[in-house]
Amino acid sequence: MKRHTLTVLIPVLTGALMIGLWYAARMTVIAEDQRFLLPAPDAILRALFEKGPMLWSATVSTATGAFLGFGAAVALGFACALVLSLSPFVRAGFYPYLMVLQLTPIIVVAPILILWVGPGLKSVVIITFLICFFPLVVNTTQGLVSTDRNLIELFRMGRASRWQEIFLLRVPAALPYFFTGLRIAATLAPIGAIVGDAYAGNAAGGQGGLGFLTIIFSAQFQIPALFATAAVSCLLGFIFAGAVVGLSWLALHQWHDSYQRKDL
Amino acid sequence: MIEPPPVVELKDVAKRFGHRPPVLAGITLSAQAGDFISLIGPSGCGKSTLLRLIADLSPVSQGQLLVGGRPPAQATGELAFVFQEPTLLPWLTLRHNVEVLLRLRQLPANQRRARVDEALSLVRLEAFATQYPRQLSGGQKMRASLARALTLEPALLLLDEPFGALDEMTRDHLNEELLAIRERQRWTAFFVTHSVAEAVFLSTRIVIMAANPGRIAHEIPIDLPYPRTLETRLSPAYQKQVANISRLLRSVETTSPVS
Ligand SMILES: Nc1ncnc2c1ncn2[C@@H]1O[C@H](COP(=O)(O)OP(=O)(O)O)[C@@H](O)[C@H]1O
Ligand SMILES: [Mg+2]
C-alpha cells in the first residue's frame, strides 16, 4: 500500500477503534446510574446540532479573541525580540520581568484586567496575548542571537550596515526558531481565549464565547452539550495549529533541514 | 611616471590578541598587481589571522599595513574574501547567494543581474542557479562561494583554504578553473593552503610560515609559465619545486616550538 494512503487510513482506524471502545466502556465498566456522566458519541453529536447556533456564535467570538490576541502577541513579540537581540545587557535587564509576566497565573490577572478594561472581548484579547507572548519572544530572541558566526563574518566583509545585517541575515536565519514559538503560541491561543472568556467574557451582555458557554452548560448540568463544546474547542485548536504548520511549511520547506526528506 | 603602490604591503607587522604572546611578528611582505601568493605553514601559525588583517576584519597591533597604498580601513579597491566554509545563506537560491554582496552594496538590479550572470558562467554553475545550497555538492558550494566573491570584481582576492575540504580530483579541477578565471579577471591573490602541490600549481610566489610567533620563514618564487595545465603537473620542473617546498616546510615544522 502507498505510504500516503496509510497515513490517512491509520488515524481513521484508530479513531473508529476509540469510538468502539467508548461505547463498550459505557456499557460494561460504568454502572448504569453513572452513565449520564459519559454521554454516548451519538448523544454528543445530537447536542452539537441542537446547540449549533449558540455554539457557532460562541466559537466566532472566541476565535476572534484568540486571533486578535495571537496576532498582537506575534507583532509585539517579534518587535520585542528584535530589541532584546541587540545586546546581552538589554536581555539581562528585561528577561526577569518577562518571566514575571509568564509566571503570574491568569486566574490572578483576570480580575485585575476586568477592573481595568471591563469584561468582554478586550479582556479576552489581552489574556490571550499574555499567554502567547512569552514563547514567541523567547524563541525568536534565541533565533536572532544564534546566527552562524561565519555568515556574520561574511556580512562584515561585505561591509553590511547594521540594518542589512539584521533584516537580510539575522531575521531570516531566526525563522525556524520563530516558527517554533509560533507553533507553541498557536496551540495556546484558543486555550487562552477560552480560559479568558470563562473569567472575563461578556457575562453581562449575553454574547459570550466558548468559555462562557462552558460555565452555563456546567451550571445547567447539560453534559452532552459540555462534551460538544469541548469538541468544538478542540477543533478550533486544530485550525490554529494547522494554519501555523502550513505557514511554517511555506516559509521553510525549500531550505530548512527539518523538512529534508529522510528516505533518500 | 610614478609607479603604482604595491597592492598589499606589510612592514614589520605584528599581531597580538590581548596580553598573550604575539600571534604574528615581524611580517614584511609585499604583493604587486597580478601576484598569486600562497601562504603555507603549520596550523596555528597565523595564516588566517594575516588574511583577516589585510581584509580589515581585525586591526594590526604593530608595524605598517597598506592596501593599495592606504590603511586597510580606507582601502578603495574592491577586496573579496573566500572563507574556508562555503558560508552560503541556506534560505537563498544559488543565484541569490551569489548576488548577496552586490545587494549589500545596493547596486541597481540590472547591474546585479549582469555581474551575477558573469560570475555564474565563470564557475560554470548557470544550470544550478535556482537550486538551494542543501541541494548542491561540496564542490558546487565552494564554486558558488567563489562566484559570490568574483561579483565584486575585486582587485584583491583573499582565499583561506577554500578547497581544503574537497576531494583531490575536485580540487585539481577547481585549481585549473581558478587560474582560467584569473586570465579574465586580473586580481591579485593571497591563498592559504595546506597542500604543497596546490600552492606550486597556482602561485607566482610561495610564502612558508613558521609558528610561535607566526613569521615568514621562506619566500620562494615559482617561475613556471602560465597557463598551467595538466602538463605542468607532469613536468619535472613542477615536481622539483614540490619536492623543494615540501622539504623546506618539513624543516620549518620540525624546528617550530610547539604551542
Ligand atoms: N580572535 C582571536 N582571539 C584570540 N586568539 C586568536 C584569535 N584568532 C586567532 N587566534 C590565535 O591565533 C593563532 C593563529 O590562528 P590562525 O590565524 O587561525 O592560524 P592558521 O590559520 O595558520 O591555522 C592561534 O593560536 C589562534 O588561537
Ligand atoms: Mg586557518
PDB file of N, CA, C and O in Angstrom, chain B residues 147-214:
ATOM      1  N   ALA B 147      32.170  32.365  -6.784  1.00  0.00           N
ATOM      2  CA  ALA B 147      31.425  33.239  -7.696  1.00  0.00           C
ATOM      3  C   ALA B 147      30.947  34.488  -6.966  1.00  0.00           C
ATOM      4  O   ALA B 147      31.013  35.600  -7.490  1.00  0.00           O
ATOM      5  N   ARG B 148      30.474  34.299  -5.744  1.00  0.00           N
ATOM      6  CA  ARG B 148      29.994  35.431  -4.954  1.00  0.00           C
ATOM      7  C   ARG B 148      31.111  36.466  -4.773  1.00  0.00           C
ATOM      8  O   ARG B 148      30.895  37.669  -4.909  1.00  0.00           O
ATOM      9  N   ALA B 149      32.335  35.980  -4.480  1.00  0.00           N
ATOM     10  CA  ALA B 149      33.466  36.894  -4.324  1.00  0.00           C
ATOM     11  C   ALA B 149      33.770  37.599  -5.648  1.00  0.00           C
ATOM     12  O   ALA B 149      34.065  38.796  -5.677  1.00  0.00           O
ATOM     13  N   LEU B 150      33.651  36.857  -6.762  1.00  0.00           N
ATOM     14  CA  LEU B 150      34.015  37.429  -8.058  1.00  0.00           C
ATOM     15  C   LEU B 150      33.040  38.503  -8.518  1.00  0.00           C
ATOM     16  O   LEU B 150      33.405  39.378  -9.305  1.00  0.00           O
ATOM     17  N   THR B 151      31.791  38.467  -8.018  1.00  0.00           N
ATOM     18  CA  THR B 151      30.831  39.502  -8.432  1.00  0.00           C
ATOM     19  C   THR B 151      31.314  40.893  -8.032  1.00  0.00           C
ATOM     20  O   THR B 151      30.901  41.876  -8.626  1.00  0.00           O
ATOM     21  N   LEU B 152      32.180  40.974  -7.035  1.00  0.00           N
ATOM     22  CA  LEU B 152      32.689  42.285  -6.612  1.00  0.00           C
ATOM     23  C   LEU B 152      33.734  42.813  -7.587  1.00  0.00           C
ATOM     24  O   LEU B 152      34.183  43.941  -7.463  1.00  0.00           O
ATOM     25  N   GLU B 153      34.122  41.975  -8.563  1.00  0.00           N
ATOM     26  CA  GLU B 153      35.214  42.308  -9.491  1.00  0.00           C
ATOM     27  C   GLU B 153      36.392  42.858  -8.689  1.00  0.00           C
ATOM     28  O   GLU B 153      36.841  43.985  -8.898  1.00  0.00           O
ATOM     29  N   PRO B 154      36.903  42.025  -7.764  1.00  0.00           N
ATOM     30  CA  PRO B 154      37.881  42.524  -6.792  1.00  0.00           C
ATOM     31  C   PRO B 154      39.243  42.781  -7.426  1.00  0.00           C
ATOM     32  O   PRO B 154      39.605  42.149  -8.406  1.00  0.00           O
ATOM     33  N   ALA B 155      39.962  43.723  -6.818  1.00  0.00           N
ATOM     34  CA  ALA B 155      41.364  43.920  -7.182  1.00  0.00           C
ATOM     35  C   ALA B 155      42.214  42.949  -6.384  1.00  0.00           C
ATOM     36  O   ALA B 155      43.301  42.576  -6.782  1.00  0.00           O
ATOM     37  N   LEU B 156      41.675  42.565  -5.217  1.00  0.00           N
ATOM     38  CA  LEU B 156      42.424  41.703  -4.304  1.00  0.00           C
ATOM     39  C   LEU B 156      41.500  40.590  -3.823  1.00  0.00           C
ATOM     40  O   LEU B 156      40.401  40.849  -3.337  1.00  0.00           O
ATOM     41  N   LEU B 157      41.967  39.352  -3.995  1.00  0.00           N
ATOM     42  CA  LEU B 157      41.148  38.205  -3.615  1.00  0.00           C
ATOM     43  C   LEU B 157      41.889  37.433  -2.527  1.00  0.00           C
ATOM     44  O   LEU B 157      43.043  37.043  -2.705  1.00  0.00           O
ATOM     45  N   LEU B 158      41.227  37.252  -1.377  1.00  0.00           N
ATOM     46  CA  LEU B 158      41.834  36.526  -0.270  1.00  0.00           C
ATOM     47  C   LEU B 158      41.104  35.199  -0.113  1.00  0.00           C
ATOM     48  O   LEU B 158      39.886  35.173   0.014  1.00  0.00           O
ATOM     49  N   LEU B 159      41.847  34.096  -0.162  1.00  0.00           N
ATOM     50  CA  LEU B 159      41.200  32.785  -0.084  1.00  0.00           C
ATOM     51  C   LEU B 159      41.823  31.990   1.058  1.00  0.00           C
ATOM     52  O   LEU B 159      43.042  31.772   1.077  1.00  0.00           O
ATOM     53  N   ASP B 160      41.002  31.588   2.029  1.00  0.00           N
ATOM     54  CA  ASP B 160      41.501  30.871   3.200  1.00  0.00           C
ATOM     55  C   ASP B 160      41.167  29.388   3.098  1.00  0.00           C
ATOM     56  O   ASP B 160      40.056  28.978   3.408  1.00  0.00           O
ATOM     57  N   GLU B 161      42.133  28.605   2.662  1.00  0.00           N
ATOM     58  CA  GLU B 161      41.929  27.162   2.464  1.00  0.00           C
ATOM     59  C   GLU B 161      40.591  26.852   1.798  1.00  0.00           C
ATOM     60  O   GLU B 161      39.810  26.060   2.326  1.00  0.00           O
ATOM     61  N   PRO B 162      40.316  27.458   0.651  1.00  0.00           N
ATOM     62  CA  PRO B 162      38.967  27.314   0.090  1.00  0.00           C
ATOM     63  C   PRO B 162      38.651  25.886  -0.340  1.00  0.00           C
ATOM     64  O   PRO B 162      37.501  25.486  -0.306  1.00  0.00           O
ATOM     65  N   PHE B 163      39.661  25.130  -0.748  1.00  0.00           N
ATOM     66  CA  PHE B 163      39.356  23.802  -1.300  1.00  0.00           C
ATOM     67  C   PHE B 163      39.803  22.690  -0.349  1.00  0.00           C
ATOM     68  O   PHE B 163      39.857  21.522  -0.731  1.00  0.00           O
ATOM     69  N   GLY B 164      40.097  23.060   0.893  1.00  0.00           N
ATOM     70  CA  GLY B 164      40.648  22.111   1.854  1.00  0.00           C
ATOM     71  C   GLY B 164      39.762  20.910   2.137  1.00  0.00           C
ATOM     72  O   GLY B 164      40.255  19.832   2.427  1.00  0.00           O
ATOM     73  N   ALA B 165      38.435  21.115   2.052  1.00  0.00           N
ATOM     74  CA  ALA B 165      37.525  20.026   2.426  1.00  0.00           C
ATOM     75  C   ALA B 165      37.142  19.162   1.231  1.00  0.00           C
ATOM     76  O   ALA B 165      36.348  18.241   1.378  1.00  0.00           O
ATOM     77  N   LEU B 166      37.706  19.452   0.061  1.00  0.00           N
ATOM     78  CA  LEU B 166      37.249  18.735  -1.141  1.00  0.00           C
ATOM     79  C   LEU B 166      38.182  17.577  -1.498  1.00  0.00           C
ATOM     80  O   LEU B 166      39.351  17.559  -1.114  1.00  0.00           O
ATOM     81  N   ASP B 167      37.649  16.618  -2.244  1.00  0.00           N
ATOM     82  CA  ASP B 167      38.500  15.503  -2.680  1.00  0.00           C
ATOM     83  C   ASP B 167      39.503  16.007  -3.714  1.00  0.00           C
ATOM     84  O   ASP B 167      39.333  17.072  -4.308  1.00  0.00           O
ATOM     85  N   GLU B 168      40.553  15.213  -3.923  1.00  0.00           N
ATOM     86  CA  GLU B 168      41.682  15.689  -4.712  1.00  0.00           C
ATOM     87  C   GLU B 168      41.310  16.025  -6.147  1.00  0.00           C
ATOM     88  O   GLU B 168      41.770  17.008  -6.717  1.00  0.00           O
ATOM     89  N   MET B 169      40.420  15.218  -6.727  1.00  0.00           N
ATOM     90  CA  MET B 169      40.079  15.448  -8.121  1.00  0.00           C
ATOM     91  C   MET B 169      39.314  16.759  -8.291  1.00  0.00           C
ATOM     92  O   MET B 169      39.622  17.558  -9.172  1.00  0.00           O
ATOM     93  N   THR B 170      38.322  16.963  -7.413  1.00  0.00           N
ATOM     94  CA  THR B 170      37.559  18.214  -7.453  1.00  0.00           C
ATOM     95  C   THR B 170      38.485  19.403  -7.239  1.00  0.00           C
ATOM     96  O   THR B 170      38.381  20.431  -7.911  1.00  0.00           O
ATOM     97  N   ARG B 171      39.409  19.225  -6.325  1.00  0.00           N
ATOM     98  CA  ARG B 171      40.349  20.291  -6.010  1.00  0.00           C
ATOM     99  C   ARG B 171      41.208  20.631  -7.230  1.00  0.00           C
ATOM    100  O   ARG B 171      41.376  21.805  -7.571  1.00  0.00           O
ATOM    101  N   ASP B 172      41.711  19.613  -7.907  1.00  0.00           N
ATOM    102  CA  ASP B 172      42.522  19.859  -9.105  1.00  0.00           C
ATOM    103  C   ASP B 172      41.728  20.625 -10.153  1.00  0.00           C
ATOM    104  O   ASP B 172      42.224  21.579 -10.771  1.00  0.00           O
ATOM    105  N   HIS B 173      40.474  20.195 -10.346  1.00  0.00           N
ATOM    106  CA  HIS B 173      39.615  20.885 -11.320  1.00  0.00           C
ATOM    107  C   HIS B 173      39.448  22.341 -10.956  1.00  0.00           C
ATOM    108  O   HIS B 173      39.589  23.229 -11.796  1.00  0.00           O
ATOM    109  N   LEU B 174      39.138  22.575  -9.674  1.00  0.00           N
ATOM    110  CA  LEU B 174      38.887  23.943  -9.237  1.00  0.00           C
ATOM    111  C   LEU B 174      40.141  24.799  -9.354  1.00  0.00           C
ATOM    112  O   LEU B 174      40.066  25.985  -9.677  1.00  0.00           O
ATOM    113  N   ASN B 175      41.303  24.188  -9.122  1.00  0.00           N
ATOM    114  CA  ASN B 175      42.547  24.938  -9.283  1.00  0.00           C
ATOM    115  C   ASN B 175      42.727  25.407 -10.716  1.00  0.00           C
ATOM    116  O   ASN B 175      43.103  26.546 -10.972  1.00  0.00           O
ATOM    117  N   GLU B 176      42.429  24.492 -11.653  1.00  0.00           N
ATOM    118  CA  GLU B 176      42.565  24.875 -13.065  1.00  0.00           C
ATOM    119  C   GLU B 176      41.558  25.964 -13.413  1.00  0.00           C
ATOM    120  O   GLU B 176      41.879  26.926 -14.123  1.00  0.00           O
ATOM    121  N   GLU B 177      40.328  25.833 -12.890  1.00  0.00           N
ATOM    122  CA  GLU B 177      39.313  26.855 -13.157  1.00  0.00           C
ATOM    123  C   GLU B 177      39.722  28.205 -12.584  1.00  0.00           C
ATOM    124  O   GLU B 177      39.531  29.243 -13.213  1.00  0.00           O
ATOM    125  N   LEU B 178      40.290  28.159 -11.380  1.00  0.00           N
ATOM    126  CA  LEU B 178      40.684  29.403 -10.725  1.00  0.00           C
ATOM    127  C   LEU B 178      41.708  30.141 -11.585  1.00  0.00           C
ATOM    128  O   LEU B 178      41.620  31.364 -11.780  1.00  0.00           O
ATOM    129  N   LEU B 179      42.662  29.397 -12.133  1.00  0.00           N
ATOM    130  CA  LEU B 179      43.667  30.036 -12.986  1.00  0.00           C
ATOM    131  C   LEU B 179      43.048  30.541 -14.282  1.00  0.00           C
ATOM    132  O   LEU B 179      43.422  31.611 -14.784  1.00  0.00           O
ATOM    133  N   ALA B 180      42.071  29.800 -14.803  1.00  0.00           N
ATOM    134  CA  ALA B 180      41.398  30.253 -16.027  1.00  0.00           C
ATOM    135  C   ALA B 180      40.653  31.558 -15.763  1.00  0.00           C
ATOM    136  O   ALA B 180      40.680  32.483 -16.582  1.00  0.00           O
ATOM    137  N   ILE B 181      39.999  31.646 -14.600  1.00  0.00           N
ATOM    138  CA  ILE B 181      39.278  32.875 -14.240  1.00  0.00           C
ATOM    139  C   ILE B 181      40.263  34.031 -14.090  1.00  0.00           C
ATOM    140  O   ILE B 181      40.007  35.161 -14.493  1.00  0.00           O
ATOM    141  N   ARG B 182      41.431  33.716 -13.534  1.00  0.00           N
ATOM    142  CA  ARG B 182      42.460  34.731 -13.326  1.00  0.00           C
ATOM    143  C   ARG B 182      42.915  35.332 -14.651  1.00  0.00           C
ATOM    144  O   ARG B 182      43.339  36.489 -14.716  1.00  0.00           O
ATOM    145  N   GLU B 183      42.837  34.533 -15.743  1.00  0.00           N
ATOM    146  CA  GLU B 183      43.205  35.060 -17.050  1.00  0.00           C
ATOM    147  C   GLU B 183      42.227  36.154 -17.484  1.00  0.00           C
ATOM    148  O   GLU B 183      42.563  37.038 -18.257  1.00  0.00           O
ATOM    149  N   ARG B 184      40.985  36.075 -16.980  1.00  0.00           N
ATOM    150  CA  ARG B 184      39.952  37.021 -17.422  1.00  0.00           C
ATOM    151  C   ARG B 184      39.751  38.165 -16.444  1.00  0.00           C
ATOM    152  O   ARG B 184      39.460  39.274 -16.843  1.00  0.00           O
ATOM    153  N   GLN B 185      39.842  37.880 -15.130  1.00  0.00           N
ATOM    154  CA  GLN B 185      39.694  38.930 -14.106  1.00  0.00           C
ATOM    155  C   GLN B 185      41.049  39.040 -13.438  1.00  0.00           C
ATOM    156  O   GLN B 185      41.435  38.146 -12.713  1.00  0.00           O
ATOM    157  N   ARG B 186      41.728  40.139 -13.634  1.00  0.00           N
ATOM    158  CA  ARG B 186      43.118  40.178 -13.172  1.00  0.00           C
ATOM    159  C   ARG B 186      43.252  40.638 -11.731  1.00  0.00           C
ATOM    160  O   ARG B 186      43.693  41.743 -11.463  1.00  0.00           O
ATOM    161  N   TRP B 187      42.842  39.779 -10.780  1.00  0.00           N
ATOM    162  CA  TRP B 187      43.041  40.153  -9.387  1.00  0.00           C
ATOM    163  C   TRP B 187      44.406  39.681  -8.885  1.00  0.00           C
ATOM    164  O   TRP B 187      45.075  38.858  -9.509  1.00  0.00           O
ATOM    165  N   THR B 188      44.773  40.224  -7.742  1.00  0.00           N
ATOM    166  CA  THR B 188      45.939  39.757  -7.004  1.00  0.00           C
ATOM    167  C   THR B 188      45.414  38.832  -5.916  1.00  0.00           C
ATOM    168  O   THR B 188      44.379  39.133  -5.325  1.00  0.00           O
ATOM    169  N   ALA B 189      46.099  37.703  -5.672  1.00  0.00           N
ATOM    170  CA  ALA B 189      45.528  36.738  -4.726  1.00  0.00           C
ATOM    171  C   ALA B 189      46.473  36.401  -3.584  1.00  0.00           C
ATOM    172  O   ALA B 189      47.694  36.321  -3.765  1.00  0.00           O
ATOM    173  N   PHE B 190      45.875  36.264  -2.393  1.00  0.00           N
ATOM    174  CA  PHE B 190      46.541  35.599  -1.270  1.00  0.00           C
ATOM    175  C   PHE B 190      45.764  34.323  -1.013  1.00  0.00           C
ATOM    176  O   PHE B 190      44.541  34.364  -0.844  1.00  0.00           O
ATOM    177  N   PHE B 191      46.461  33.203  -0.956  1.00  0.00           N
ATOM    178  CA  PHE B 191      45.795  31.911  -0.949  1.00  0.00           C
ATOM    179  C   PHE B 191      46.418  31.063   0.159  1.00  0.00           C
ATOM    180  O   PHE B 191      47.600  30.723   0.099  1.00  0.00           O
ATOM    181  N   VAL B 192      45.631  30.732   1.173  1.00  0.00           N
ATOM    182  CA  VAL B 192      46.134  29.884   2.254  1.00  0.00           C
ATOM    183  C   VAL B 192      45.818  28.431   1.914  1.00  0.00           C
ATOM    184  O   VAL B 192      44.713  28.116   1.491  1.00  0.00           O
ATOM    185  N   THR B 193      46.789  27.570   2.063  1.00  0.00           N
ATOM    186  CA  THR B 193      46.547  26.149   1.766  1.00  0.00           C
ATOM    187  C   THR B 193      47.436  25.255   2.623  1.00  0.00           C
ATOM    188  O   THR B 193      48.425  25.707   3.204  1.00  0.00           O
ATOM    189  N   HIS B 194      47.069  24.003   2.725  1.00  0.00           N
ATOM    190  CA  HIS B 194      47.924  23.002   3.369  1.00  0.00           C
ATOM    191  C   HIS B 194      48.579  22.103   2.338  1.00  0.00           C
ATOM    192  O   HIS B 194      49.353  21.221   2.671  1.00  0.00           O
ATOM    193  N   SER B 195      48.185  22.319   1.061  1.00  0.00           N
ATOM    194  CA  SER B 195      48.670  21.415   0.025  1.00  0.00           C
ATOM    195  C   SER B 195      49.809  22.062  -0.755  1.00  0.00           C
ATOM    196  O   SER B 195      49.642  23.090  -1.406  1.00  0.00           O
ATOM    197  N   VAL B 196      50.995  21.442  -0.663  1.00  0.00           N
ATOM    198  CA  VAL B 196      52.151  21.970  -1.377  1.00  0.00           C
ATOM    199  C   VAL B 196      51.909  21.917  -2.883  1.00  0.00           C
ATOM    200  O   VAL B 196      52.189  22.874  -3.609  1.00  0.00           O
ATOM    201  N   ALA B 197      51.330  20.813  -3.364  1.00  0.00           N
ATOM    202  CA  ALA B 197      51.096  20.641  -4.797  1.00  0.00           C
ATOM    203  C   ALA B 197      50.195  21.753  -5.326  1.00  0.00           C
ATOM    204  O   ALA B 197      50.467  22.354  -6.373  1.00  0.00           O
ATOM    205  N   GLU B 198      49.150  22.045  -4.561  1.00  0.00           N
ATOM    206  CA  GLU B 198      48.219  23.108  -4.944  1.00  0.00           C
ATOM    207  C   GLU B 198      48.924  24.457  -4.985  1.00  0.00           C
ATOM    208  O   GLU B 198      48.750  25.242  -5.915  1.00  0.00           O
ATOM    209  N   ALA B 199      49.719  24.724  -3.950  1.00  0.00           N
ATOM    210  CA  ALA B 199      50.422  26.012  -3.860  1.00  0.00           C
ATOM    211  C   ALA B 199      51.357  26.198  -5.047  1.00  0.00           C
ATOM    212  O   ALA B 199      51.377  27.261  -5.678  1.00  0.00           O
ATOM    213  N   VAL B 200      52.116  25.153  -5.387  1.00  0.00           N
ATOM    214  CA  VAL B 200      53.061  25.274  -6.502  1.00  0.00           C
ATOM    215  C   VAL B 200      52.313  25.461  -7.813  1.00  0.00           C
ATOM    216  O   VAL B 200      52.684  26.276  -8.654  1.00  0.00           O
ATOM    217  N   PHE B 201      51.208  24.725  -7.970  1.00  0.00           N
ATOM    218  CA  PHE B 201      50.462  24.798  -9.218  1.00  0.00           C
ATOM    219  C   PHE B 201      49.915  26.197  -9.461  1.00  0.00           C
ATOM    220  O   PHE B 201      49.908  26.699 -10.579  1.00  0.00           O
ATOM    221  N   LEU B 202      49.428  26.845  -8.379  1.00  0.00           N
ATOM    222  CA  LEU B 202      48.717  28.109  -8.552  1.00  0.00           C
ATOM    223  C   LEU B 202      49.607  29.344  -8.553  1.00  0.00           C
ATOM    224  O   LEU B 202      49.321  30.322  -9.250  1.00  0.00           O
ATOM    225  N   SER B 203      50.692  29.313  -7.778  1.00  0.00           N
ATOM    226  CA  SER B 203      51.275  30.577  -7.313  1.00  0.00           C
ATOM    227  C   SER B 203      52.350  31.162  -8.202  1.00  0.00           C
ATOM    228  O   SER B 203      53.032  30.454  -8.951  1.00  0.00           O
ATOM    229  N   THR B 204      52.501  32.487  -8.069  1.00  0.00           N
ATOM    230  CA  THR B 204      53.703  33.134  -8.573  1.00  0.00           C
ATOM    231  C   THR B 204      54.775  33.129  -7.480  1.00  0.00           C
ATOM    232  O   THR B 204      55.954  33.270  -7.753  1.00  0.00           O
ATOM    233  N   ARG B 205      54.293  32.998  -6.231  1.00  0.00           N
ATOM    234  CA  ARG B 205      55.222  33.032  -5.104  1.00  0.00           C
ATOM    235  C   ARG B 205      54.634  32.240  -3.943  1.00  0.00           C
ATOM    236  O   ARG B 205      53.419  32.313  -3.720  1.00  0.00           O
ATOM    237  N   ILE B 206      55.507  31.526  -3.210  1.00  0.00           N
ATOM    238  CA  ILE B 206      55.029  30.796  -2.041  1.00  0.00           C
ATOM    239  C   ILE B 206      55.721  31.347  -0.805  1.00  0.00           C
ATOM    240  O   ILE B 206      56.943  31.537  -0.801  1.00  0.00           O
ATOM    241  N   VAL B 207      54.906  31.635   0.214  1.00  0.00           N
ATOM    242  CA  VAL B 207      55.454  32.113   1.478  1.00  0.00           C
ATOM    243  C   VAL B 207      55.306  30.995   2.498  1.00  0.00           C
ATOM    244  O   VAL B 207      54.183  30.563   2.792  1.00  0.00           O
ATOM    245  N   ILE B 208      56.424  30.485   2.996  1.00  0.00           N
ATOM    246  CA  ILE B 208      56.371  29.438   4.014  1.00  0.00           C
ATOM    247  C   ILE B 208      56.488  30.101   5.376  1.00  0.00           C
ATOM    248  O   ILE B 208      57.401  30.888   5.613  1.00  0.00           O
ATOM    249  N   MET B 209      55.503  29.825   6.237  1.00  0.00           N
ATOM    250  CA  MET B 209      55.492  30.466   7.551  1.00  0.00           C
ATOM    251  C   MET B 209      55.891  29.485   8.645  1.00  0.00           C
ATOM    252  O   MET B 209      55.710  28.276   8.513  1.00  0.00           O
ATOM    253  N   ALA B 210      56.457  30.028   9.720  1.00  0.00           N
ATOM    254  CA  ALA B 210      56.798  29.231  10.901  1.00  0.00           C
ATOM    255  C   ALA B 210      55.944  29.729  12.058  1.00  0.00           C
ATOM    256  O   ALA B 210      55.425  30.846  12.019  1.00  0.00           O
ATOM    257  N   ALA B 211      55.805  28.890  13.088  1.00  0.00           N
ATOM    258  CA  ALA B 211      54.893  29.230  14.187  1.00  0.00           C
ATOM    259  C   ALA B 211      55.630  29.737  15.410  1.00  0.00           C
ATOM    260  O   ALA B 211      56.840  29.554  15.551  1.00  0.00           O
ATOM    261  N   ASN B 212      54.856  30.377  16.318  1.00  0.00           N
ATOM    262  CA  ASN B 212      55.323  30.795  17.649  1.00  0.00           C
ATOM    263  C   ASN B 212      56.582  31.622  17.674  1.00  0.00           C
ATOM    264  O   ASN B 212      57.629  31.134  18.084  1.00  0.00           O
ATOM    265  N   PRO B 213      56.556  32.876  17.380  1.00  0.00           N
ATOM    266  CA  PRO B 213      55.396  33.545  16.808  1.00  0.00           C
ATOM    267  C   PRO B 213      55.304  33.300  15.310  1.00  0.00           C
ATOM    268  O   PRO B 213      56.304  32.935  14.691  1.00  0.00           O
ATOM    269  N   GLY B 214      54.121  33.509  14.746  1.00  0.00           N
ATOM    270  CA  GLY B 214      53.946  33.346  13.297  1.00  0.00           C
ATOM    271  C   GLY B 214      54.850  34.312  12.550  1.00  0.00           C
ATOM    272  O   GLY B 214      54.850  35.504  12.821  1.00  0.00           O
TER     273      GLY B 214
END
